[in-house]
Amino acid sequence: MTDTAAPAAEKRHADRPGDAGPGLTLLALGSAGLVVSLQQTLVLPMLPQLMRAFDISVAAVSWVFTATLLAGAVATPLLSRFGDMYGKKKMISVTMSLLVAGSVICAVSDSLAVLIAGRALQGTAAAVIPLAIGMIRDSYPRERVTTAIGVVSATLGVGGAVGMLVTGLIADHTDSHQPVFWIAAAMAAVGLLFVLFCTRDSGRRAGGRPDLPGAGLLGGWLVSLLLGISQGNAWGWTDARILGLFAAAVVLCAAWVAVELKVREPLVRLQILVGPKSLSANLASLLLGFSMFAAFTLIANFIQTPEDRVGYGLTGSVLDVGLYMLPSTFTMLIFSALSGRLEARLGAAWTLALGSVVAGAAYIWLALMHDTALDVMIFSGIQGLGIGIAYAALGTLAVQHVPMDQSGIASGINSLVRTAGGSIASAATAAVLAAQVIDGTEVPTVDAYVLCFVIAGVSAGVAAVIAAVNGVRHRAT
């Protein structure tokens, strides 16, 4: 399906007096996306510090990250659908306001429970990027859509790297977690102001009523599934609680499918999730989410491993983690902006395949070469190049075959699947690292890291194969 409404959208832009224009709109949406992705990784380098501050275990501190993941899983499809129904600018503004509130709660928190509550509010902001992609598709001229989606999609990786850099800079000067969240609150407030004053809705609405039963069931099975995945390594994969969560996920998912097939206006039209034109984009998103989040968790630990004690690692600080990931930030920004030209020549599917191959090659490089800081920086630059191209194409592929009034929920589902991939990556890599440790310690062996790098590379490679098959089918039709 082509975007037949694009010329009309271009005319609306030209006719609106006082419209901020595509440039400021993209700046606003990109800034919002950057802040959202930044808060997702902000706490990763801080987890050891939080364990000491609150005197808690690894299992307990993991909830600081898990709460954000679970809240995002529930909020993303629901808020994306509301964006289609009531206006994407309105829902982005609401979501950014929740991010500000959650950041302030985290900043004033003096207990783990309060911190987790704030992180859950922050997690609802995961819906911002799919809403932004939907807004771009609704209102941008056709020739600018792919480039604009590429820039917004790139904030997923750029913000993640910047988050670790910000945390590193602060960790060098204080042992408190509070300044990090005050900065996050200020950045979210600025992002909210940009959205309020520099964007405008297209006026397109899907109409209908909220599918509250569908939303409740969707939230139920997603929470059960992702909670089981995220806690499986800590509780044990055969623990009755984990098996019960997976069983609940299956039952609730079956009930959700039955409801969505029956109701007149479902929250999620299942053909958007598993239809022949959407399935490949969602599978690729799952695999690339796995690959990118694996990088964030693995690299942070690997860089901080003391070489003089265990024989590998870079003996780096929290700040070093962010510095080593800077090449990824630059290459991701540059090549995500250029991906529109690649998509015009190759198509979204083949561009996705190309980016996935490059990202996979970066992990294989790291599996073979990881002894020096230069090795890690080369990986960072190549990985950013590949992810920048792939995520930009993925954002286009997720929405190009759906009706205009469903672009928000289509992008939201794709983002949700990517979040699931990140959760699986966290659980899978933790299991591998915990299974191979140096004798007499709890420190993973270097071979365990190498295996994880290979798994992440293979994941990106499989995403490339799926995208290539989609490209072949597209050309055949």
Coordinates of C-alpha atoms in Angstrom, one line a residue:
M1 CA 0.0 0.0 0.0
T2 CA 1.3 3.4 -0.9
D3 CA 0.9 6.6 1.0
T4 CA -1.7 8.3 -1.2
A5 CA -2.4 10.9 1.5
A6 CA 1.2 12.3 1.3
P7 CA 0.5 15.0 -1.3
A8 CA -2.5 16.2 0.8
A9 CA -0.2 16.2 3.9
E10 CA 2.3 18.4 2.0
K11 CA -0.5 20.8 1.1
R12 CA -1.7 21.0 4.7
H13 CA 1.9 21.9 5.8
A14 CA 2.0 24.7 3.2
D15 CA -1.4 26.1 4.0
R16 CA -1.1 26.3 7.8
P17 CA -0.1 29.7 9.0
G18 CA 2.3 29.6 11.9
D19 CA 3.2 26.0 11.4
A20 CA 6.6 25.3 12.8
G21 CA 7.6 23.3 9.7
P22 CA 9.1 19.9 9.1
G23 CA 12.6 20.9 10.4
L24 CA 11.4 22.0 13.8
T25 CA 8.9 19.1 14.0
L26 CA 11.7 16.6 13.4
L27 CA 13.9 18.4 16.0
A28 CA 11.2 18.1 18.5
L29 CA 10.3 14.5 17.8
G30 CA 14.0 13.6 17.7
S31 CA 14.7 15.3 21.0
A32 CA 11.8 13.5 22.6
G33 CA 13.0 10.2 21.3
L34 CA 16.5 10.8 22.5
V35 CA 15.4 11.5 26.0
V36 CA 13.2 8.4 26.1
S37 CA 15.9 6.1 24.9
L38 CA 18.4 7.8 27.2
Q39 CA 16.4 6.9 30.3
Q40 CA 16.2 3.3 29.3
T41 CA 20.0 2.7 29.8
L42 CA 20.6 5.5 32.3
V43 CA 20.6 3.1 35.2
L44 CA 22.6 0.2 33.7
P45 CA 26.1 1.5 34.9
M46 CA 24.5 2.6 38.2
L47 CA 23.2 -0.9 39.3
P48 CA 26.3 -1.7 41.4
Q49 CA 26.1 1.7 43.1
L50 CA 22.4 1.3 43.8
M51 CA 23.1 -2.1 45.4
R52 CA 25.5 -0.5 47.8
A53 CA 23.2 2.5 48.5
F54 CA 20.1 0.5 49.3
D55 CA 22.0 -2.6 50.6
I56 CA 20.1 -4.9 48.3
S57 CA 20.8 -8.0 46.3
V58 CA 21.3 -8.3 42.5
A59 CA 17.8 -9.8 42.1
A60 CA 16.3 -6.8 44.0
V61 CA 18.2 -4.1 42.1
S62 CA 17.2 -5.7 38.7
W63 CA 13.7 -4.4 39.3
V64 CA 15.0 -0.9 38.7
F65 CA 15.4 -2.0 35.1
T66 CA 12.6 -4.5 34.9
A67 CA 9.9 -2.1 36.1
T68 CA 10.7 0.2 33.2
L69 CA 10.6 -2.7 30.7
L70 CA 7.2 -4.0 32.0
A71 CA 5.6 -0.5 32.1
G72 CA 6.8 0.1 28.5
A73 CA 5.4 -3.2 27.3
V74 CA 2.0 -2.4 28.6
A75 CA 1.9 1.3 27.7
T76 CA 3.3 1.1 24.2
P77 CA 0.5 -0.6 22.3
L78 CA -2.2 1.1 24.4
L79 CA -0.9 4.7 24.0
S80 CA 0.0 4.0 20.3
R81 CA -3.6 3.1 19.7
F82 CA -4.8 6.1 21.6
G83 CA -2.6 8.2 19.4
D84 CA -4.4 6.9 16.3
M85 CA -7.7 7.6 18.0
Y86 CA -7.2 10.9 19.8
G87 CA -4.2 12.5 18.2
K88 CA -0.5 11.6 18.3
K89 CA 0.7 15.0 19.6
K90 CA -1.7 14.8 22.5
M91 CA -0.5 11.4 23.5
I92 CA 3.2 12.2 23.1
S93 CA 2.6 15.2 25.3
V94 CA 0.9 13.1 28.0
T95 CA 3.7 10.5 27.8
M96 CA 6.5 13.0 28.1
S97 CA 4.7 14.5 31.1
L98 CA 4.7 11.0 32.7
L99 CA 8.4 10.8 32.0
V100 CA 9.0 14.1 33.7
A101 CA 7.0 13.0 36.7
G102 CA 8.7 9.6 36.9
S103 CA 12.2 11.3 36.7
V104 CA 11.3 13.6 39.5
I105 CA 10.1 10.7 41.7
C106 CA 13.3 8.9 41.0
A107 CA 15.4 12.0 41.8
V108 CA 13.7 12.5 45.3
S109 CA 13.6 8.7 46.1
D110 CA 15.2 7.5 49.3
S111 CA 14.0 3.9 49.1
L112 CA 14.0 1.1 46.5
A113 CA 10.2 1.0 46.3
V114 CA 9.9 4.7 45.5
L115 CA 12.7 4.4 42.9
I116 CA 11.0 1.5 41.2
A117 CA 7.7 3.4 41.1
G118 CA 9.4 6.3 39.4
R119 CA 11.1 4.0 36.9
A120 CA 7.7 2.4 36.0
L121 CA 6.4 5.9 35.2
Q122 CA 9.5 6.5 33.1
G123 CA 8.8 3.3 31.3
T124 CA 5.5 4.5 29.8
A125 CA 7.6 6.9 27.7
A126 CA 8.5 3.9 25.4
A127 CA 5.4 4.8 23.4
V128 CA 6.9 8.1 22.3
I129 CA 9.0 6.8 19.4
P130 CA 6.2 4.8 17.7
L131 CA 3.9 7.7 18.2
A132 CA 6.5 10.0 16.6
I133 CA 7.0 7.7 13.6
G134 CA 3.2 7.6 13.2
M135 CA 3.1 11.4 13.3
I136 CA 5.8 11.7 10.7
R137 CA 4.0 9.3 8.3
D138 CA 0.7 11.2 8.8
S139 CA 2.0 14.7 8.1
Y140 CA 5.3 14.6 6.2
P141 CA 5.6 14.8 2.4
R142 CA 6.3 11.4 1.0
E143 CA 9.9 12.1 -0.1
R144 CA 10.9 13.2 3.4
V145 CA 9.2 10.4 5.3
T146 CA 12.0 7.7 5.2
T147 CA 14.8 10.2 6.2
A148 CA 12.7 11.6 9.1
I149 CA 11.8 8.1 10.3
G150 CA 15.5 7.2 10.1
V151 CA 16.5 10.2 12.3
V152 CA 13.9 9.4 15.0
S153 CA 14.7 5.7 14.9
A154 CA 18.4 6.4 15.4
T155 CA 17.6 8.0 18.7
L156 CA 17.0 4.5 20.1
G157 CA 20.7 3.7 20.0
V158 CA 22.1 7.2 20.3
G159 CA 20.1 7.9 23.4
G160 CA 21.2 4.6 24.9
A161 CA 24.9 5.5 24.4
V162 CA 24.5 9.1 25.7
G163 CA 22.7 7.8 28.8
M164 CA 25.7 5.7 29.8
L165 CA 28.0 8.7 29.1
V166 CA 25.9 11.0 31.3
T167 CA 25.8 8.5 34.1
G168 CA 29.6 8.0 33.8
L169 CA 30.3 11.8 34.0
I170 CA 28.1 12.1 37.2
A171 CA 29.4 8.9 38.8
D172 CA 32.9 10.3 38.7
H173 CA 31.8 13.1 41.0
T174 CA 29.2 11.7 43.3
D175 CA 28.0 8.4 44.8
S176 CA 24.3 9.5 44.7
H177 CA 21.9 8.4 42.0
Q178 CA 19.7 11.5 42.4
P179 CA 21.6 14.0 40.1
V180 CA 21.3 11.6 37.2
F181 CA 17.5 11.7 37.5
W182 CA 17.3 15.4 38.0
I183 CA 19.1 15.8 34.7
A184 CA 16.7 13.3 33.1
A185 CA 13.8 15.3 34.4
A186 CA 15.2 18.6 33.0
M187 CA 15.8 17.0 29.6
A188 CA 12.3 15.5 29.5
A189 CA 10.8 18.9 30.4
V190 CA 12.7 20.5 27.5
G191 CA 11.6 17.7 25.2
L192 CA 8.0 18.2 26.3
L193 CA 8.2 22.0 25.5
F194 CA 9.6 21.2 22.0
V195 CA 6.7 18.9 21.3
L196 CA 4.1 21.4 22.6
F197 CA 5.4 24.3 20.6
C198 CA 7.1 22.8 17.5
T199 CA 4.7 20.1 16.4
R200 CA 1.2 19.9 15.0
D201 CA -1.1 17.0 14.5
S202 CA -2.3 16.1 11.0
G203 CA -5.9 16.1 12.2
R204 CA -6.3 12.4 11.1
R205 CA -8.2 10.3 13.6
A206 CA -9.1 6.6 13.6
G207 CA -12.2 7.1 15.8
G208 CA -13.9 4.3 17.7
R209 CA -13.8 3.3 21.4
P210 CA -11.0 2.1 23.5
D211 CA -10.8 -1.7 23.6
L212 CA -10.4 -1.9 27.4
P213 CA -10.8 -5.7 27.7
G214 CA -8.2 -6.2 25.0
A215 CA -5.9 -3.7 26.7
G216 CA -6.2 -5.5 30.0
L217 CA -5.6 -8.9 28.6
L218 CA -2.7 -7.6 26.4
G219 CA -1.1 -6.1 29.5
G220 CA -1.6 -9.2 31.5
W221 CA 0.1 -11.6 29.2
L222 CA 2.9 -9.2 28.3
V223 CA 3.7 -8.6 32.0
S224 CA 3.6 -12.4 32.7
L225 CA 5.8 -13.2 29.7
L226 CA 8.4 -10.4 30.2
L227 CA 8.5 -10.9 34.0
G228 CA 9.2 -14.6 33.5
I229 CA 11.9 -13.9 31.0
S230 CA 13.6 -11.1 33.1
Q231 CA 13.5 -13.1 36.3
G232 CA 14.1 -16.6 35.0
N233 CA 17.9 -16.4 35.6
A234 CA 17.4 -15.1 39.2
W235 CA 14.6 -17.4 40.3
G236 CA 15.6 -20.4 38.2
W237 CA 13.9 -21.5 34.9
T238 CA 12.2 -24.5 36.5
D239 CA 11.0 -22.5 39.5
A240 CA 7.2 -22.8 40.1
R241 CA 6.8 -19.0 39.9
I242 CA 8.5 -18.9 36.4
L243 CA 6.5 -21.8 35.1
G244 CA 3.3 -20.2 36.5
L245 CA 4.1 -16.9 34.8
F246 CA 4.7 -18.6 31.4
A247 CA 1.5 -20.6 31.8
A248 CA -0.4 -17.5 32.6
A249 CA 1.1 -15.8 29.6
V250 CA -0.2 -18.5 27.3
V251 CA -3.7 -18.6 28.8
L252 CA -4.0 -14.8 28.8
C253 CA -2.6 -14.5 25.2
A254 CA -5.2 -17.1 24.0
A255 CA -8.0 -15.1 25.7
W256 CA -6.6 -11.9 24.2
V257 CA -6.6 -13.3 20.7
A258 CA -10.1 -14.5 21.1
V259 CA -11.3 -11.1 22.2
E260 CA -9.4 -9.2 19.5
L261 CA -11.0 -11.5 16.8
K262 CA -14.4 -10.9 18.2
V263 CA -14.7 -7.2 19.1
R264 CA -15.6 -4.7 16.4
E265 CA -12.8 -2.3 17.1
P266 CA -9.9 -4.2 18.5
L267 CA -6.9 -2.6 20.2
V268 CA -4.6 -4.6 17.8
R269 CA -5.6 -5.9 14.5
L270 CA -3.8 -9.2 14.4
Q271 CA -2.9 -8.9 10.8
I272 CA -0.7 -6.0 11.8
L273 CA 1.2 -8.3 14.2
V274 CA 1.5 -11.5 12.2
G275 CA 0.1 -10.7 8.8
P276 CA 2.3 -11.6 5.8
K277 CA 3.4 -8.0 5.2
S278 CA 4.1 -7.3 8.9
L279 CA 5.5 -10.5 10.3
S280 CA 9.0 -10.1 8.8
A281 CA 9.4 -6.6 10.1
N282 CA 8.3 -7.7 13.6
L283 CA 10.6 -10.7 13.6
A284 CA 13.5 -8.6 12.5
S285 CA 12.7 -6.1 15.2
L286 CA 12.8 -8.8 17.8
L287 CA 16.2 -10.0 16.7
L288 CA 17.7 -6.5 16.3
G289 CA 16.3 -5.6 19.7
F290 CA 18.1 -8.6 21.1
S291 CA 21.3 -7.6 19.3
M292 CA 21.4 -3.9 20.4
F293 CA 20.4 -4.4 24.0
A294 CA 23.0 -7.2 24.3
A295 CA 25.6 -4.7 23.3
F296 CA 24.6 -2.2 26.1
T297 CA 24.6 -4.8 28.8
L298 CA 27.7 -6.8 27.7
I299 CA 29.9 -3.9 26.8
A300 CA 29.3 -2.1 30.1
N301 CA 30.4 -5.1 32.1
F302 CA 33.2 -6.1 29.9
I303 CA 34.8 -2.6 29.9
Q304 CA 34.7 -2.4 33.7
T305 CA 36.2 -5.9 34.2
P306 CA 39.6 -5.5 35.9
E307 CA 42.3 -7.0 33.6
D308 CA 44.9 -7.2 36.4
R309 CA 42.6 -9.5 38.5
V310 CA 41.0 -11.8 35.9
G311 CA 43.2 -11.6 32.8
Y312 CA 40.8 -9.8 30.5
G313 CA 38.8 -6.6 30.3
L314 CA 39.8 -3.0 30.1
T315 CA 39.7 -2.0 33.8
G316 CA 37.5 1.0 32.8
S317 CA 35.3 3.3 34.8
V318 CA 31.6 4.0 34.3
L319 CA 32.6 7.1 32.3
D320 CA 34.8 4.9 30.1
V321 CA 31.8 2.9 29.1
G322 CA 30.1 5.9 27.6
L323 CA 33.3 7.2 26.0
Y324 CA 34.0 3.8 24.2
M325 CA 30.4 3.9 22.8
L326 CA 30.8 7.4 21.4
P327 CA 31.8 6.2 17.9
S328 CA 28.5 4.3 17.8
T329 CA 26.6 7.5 18.5
F330 CA 28.3 9.4 15.7
T331 CA 28.0 6.7 13.0
M332 CA 24.4 6.0 14.0
L333 CA 23.4 9.6 13.6
I334 CA 25.1 10.0 10.2
F335 CA 24.0 6.8 8.6
S336 CA 20.4 6.9 9.9
A337 CA 20.1 10.2 8.2
L338 CA 21.5 8.8 4.9
S339 CA 19.3 5.6 5.1
G340 CA 16.5 7.4 3.2
R341 CA 18.7 7.5 0.1
L342 CA 19.5 3.8 0.5
E343 CA 15.8 3.0 0.9
A344 CA 15.0 4.9 -2.3
R345 CA 17.5 2.8 -4.2
L346 CA 17.2 -0.6 -2.5
G347 CA 13.8 -0.6 -0.8
A348 CA 13.2 -0.8 3.0
A349 CA 13.7 -4.6 3.2
W350 CA 17.0 -4.7 1.4
T351 CA 18.3 -1.7 3.4
L352 CA 17.3 -3.5 6.6
A353 CA 19.2 -6.5 5.4
L354 CA 22.3 -4.5 4.7
G355 CA 22.2 -2.7 8.1
S356 CA 21.7 -6.1 9.9
V357 CA 24.7 -7.6 8.1
V358 CA 26.9 -4.7 9.1
A359 CA 25.7 -4.9 12.8
G360 CA 26.3 -8.7 12.8
A361 CA 29.8 -8.2 11.5
A362 CA 30.6 -5.8 14.3
Y363 CA 29.8 -8.5 16.9
I364 CA 31.9 -11.1 15.1
W365 CA 34.8 -8.6 15.1
L366 CA 34.4 -8.1 18.8
A367 CA 34.3 -11.9 19.4
L368 CA 37.7 -12.1 17.6
M369 CA 39.3 -8.8 18.7
H370 CA 38.6 -7.5 22.2
D371 CA 41.9 -7.0 23.9
T372 CA 42.3 -3.3 23.5
A373 CA 40.3 -0.1 23.8
L374 CA 40.8 0.4 20.0
D375 CA 39.1 -3.0 19.3
V376 CA 36.1 -1.9 21.3
M377 CA 35.9 1.5 19.6
I378 CA 36.1 -0.1 16.2
F379 CA 33.2 -2.4 17.2
S380 CA 31.3 0.6 18.4
G381 CA 31.7 2.5 15.2
I382 CA 30.7 -0.4 12.9
Q383 CA 27.8 -1.4 15.2
G384 CA 26.4 2.1 15.2
L385 CA 26.6 2.2 11.4
G386 CA 24.7 -1.0 11.0
I387 CA 22.1 -0.3 13.7
G388 CA 21.5 3.2 12.3
I389 CA 20.8 1.9 8.8
A390 CA 18.7 -1.1 10.0
Y391 CA 16.5 0.8 12.6
A392 CA 15.8 3.5 10.1
A393 CA 14.6 1.0 7.5
L394 CA 12.7 -1.0 10.2
G395 CA 10.7 2.1 11.1
T396 CA 9.6 2.5 7.5
L397 CA 8.9 -1.3 7.0
A398 CA 6.7 -1.5 10.1
V399 CA 4.2 1.1 8.8
Q400 CA 4.4 1.1 5.0
H401 CA 1.8 -1.6 4.4
V402 CA -0.8 -0.5 7.0
P403 CA -3.7 2.1 6.6
M404 CA -2.7 5.6 7.6
D405 CA -5.1 5.6 10.6
Q406 CA -3.3 2.6 12.1
S407 CA 0.3 3.8 11.7
G408 CA 0.7 4.5 15.4
I409 CA -0.4 1.1 16.6
A410 CA 1.7 -0.7 13.8
S411 CA 4.8 1.2 14.9
G412 CA 3.9 0.6 18.6
I413 CA 3.7 -3.2 18.0
N414 CA 7.0 -3.2 16.3
S415 CA 8.5 -1.2 19.2
L416 CA 7.0 -3.6 21.7
V417 CA 8.5 -6.6 19.9
R418 CA 11.9 -4.9 20.0
T419 CA 11.5 -4.4 23.7
A420 CA 10.8 -8.1 24.1
G421 CA 14.0 -8.8 22.2
G422 CA 15.9 -6.6 24.6
S423 CA 14.4 -8.4 27.6
I424 CA 15.3 -11.8 26.1
A425 CA 18.8 -10.5 25.4
S426 CA 19.2 -9.5 29.1
A427 CA 18.1 -12.9 30.3
A428 CA 20.0 -15.0 27.8
T429 CA 23.3 -13.2 28.2
A430 CA 23.0 -13.3 32.0
A431 CA 22.4 -17.0 31.8
V432 CA 25.4 -17.6 29.6
L433 CA 27.7 -15.4 31.8
A434 CA 26.5 -17.1 35.0
A435 CA 27.0 -20.6 33.6
Q436 CA 30.7 -20.0 32.7
V437 CA 32.7 -18.4 35.6
I438 CA 36.3 -18.4 36.7
D439 CA 37.0 -21.1 39.3
G440 CA 36.4 -19.8 42.8
T441 CA 34.8 -16.6 41.7
E442 CA 31.5 -15.3 40.3
V443 CA 33.3 -13.5 37.5
P444 CA 32.4 -14.8 33.9
T445 CA 35.2 -16.2 31.8
V446 CA 36.3 -14.4 28.7
D447 CA 34.9 -17.3 26.6
A448 CA 31.4 -16.6 28.0
Y449 CA 31.6 -13.0 26.7
V450 CA 32.9 -14.3 23.3
L451 CA 29.9 -16.7 23.1
C452 CA 27.5 -13.9 23.9
F453 CA 29.1 -11.7 21.2
V454 CA 28.7 -14.5 18.7
I455 CA 25.0 -15.0 19.7
A456 CA 24.3 -11.3 19.2
G457 CA 26.0 -11.4 15.8
V458 CA 24.1 -14.5 14.7
S459 CA 20.8 -12.7 15.9
A460 CA 21.6 -9.8 13.6
G461 CA 22.5 -12.1 10.8
V462 CA 19.2 -14.0 11.0
A463 CA 17.4 -10.6 10.9
A464 CA 19.3 -9.9 7.7
V465 CA 18.1 -13.2 6.2
I466 CA 14.5 -12.5 7.1
A467 CA 14.7 -9.0 5.6
A468 CA 16.3 -10.3 2.4
V469 CA 13.5 -12.9 2.0
N470 CA 11.0 -10.1 2.4
G471 CA 12.8 -8.1 -0.2
V472 CA 12.8 -11.0 -2.7
R473 CA 9.0 -11.5 -2.2
H474 CA 8.4 -7.8 -2.6
R475 CA 10.2 -7.7 -5.9
A476 CA 8.4 -10.9 -7.1
T477 CA 5.1 -9.2 -6.5

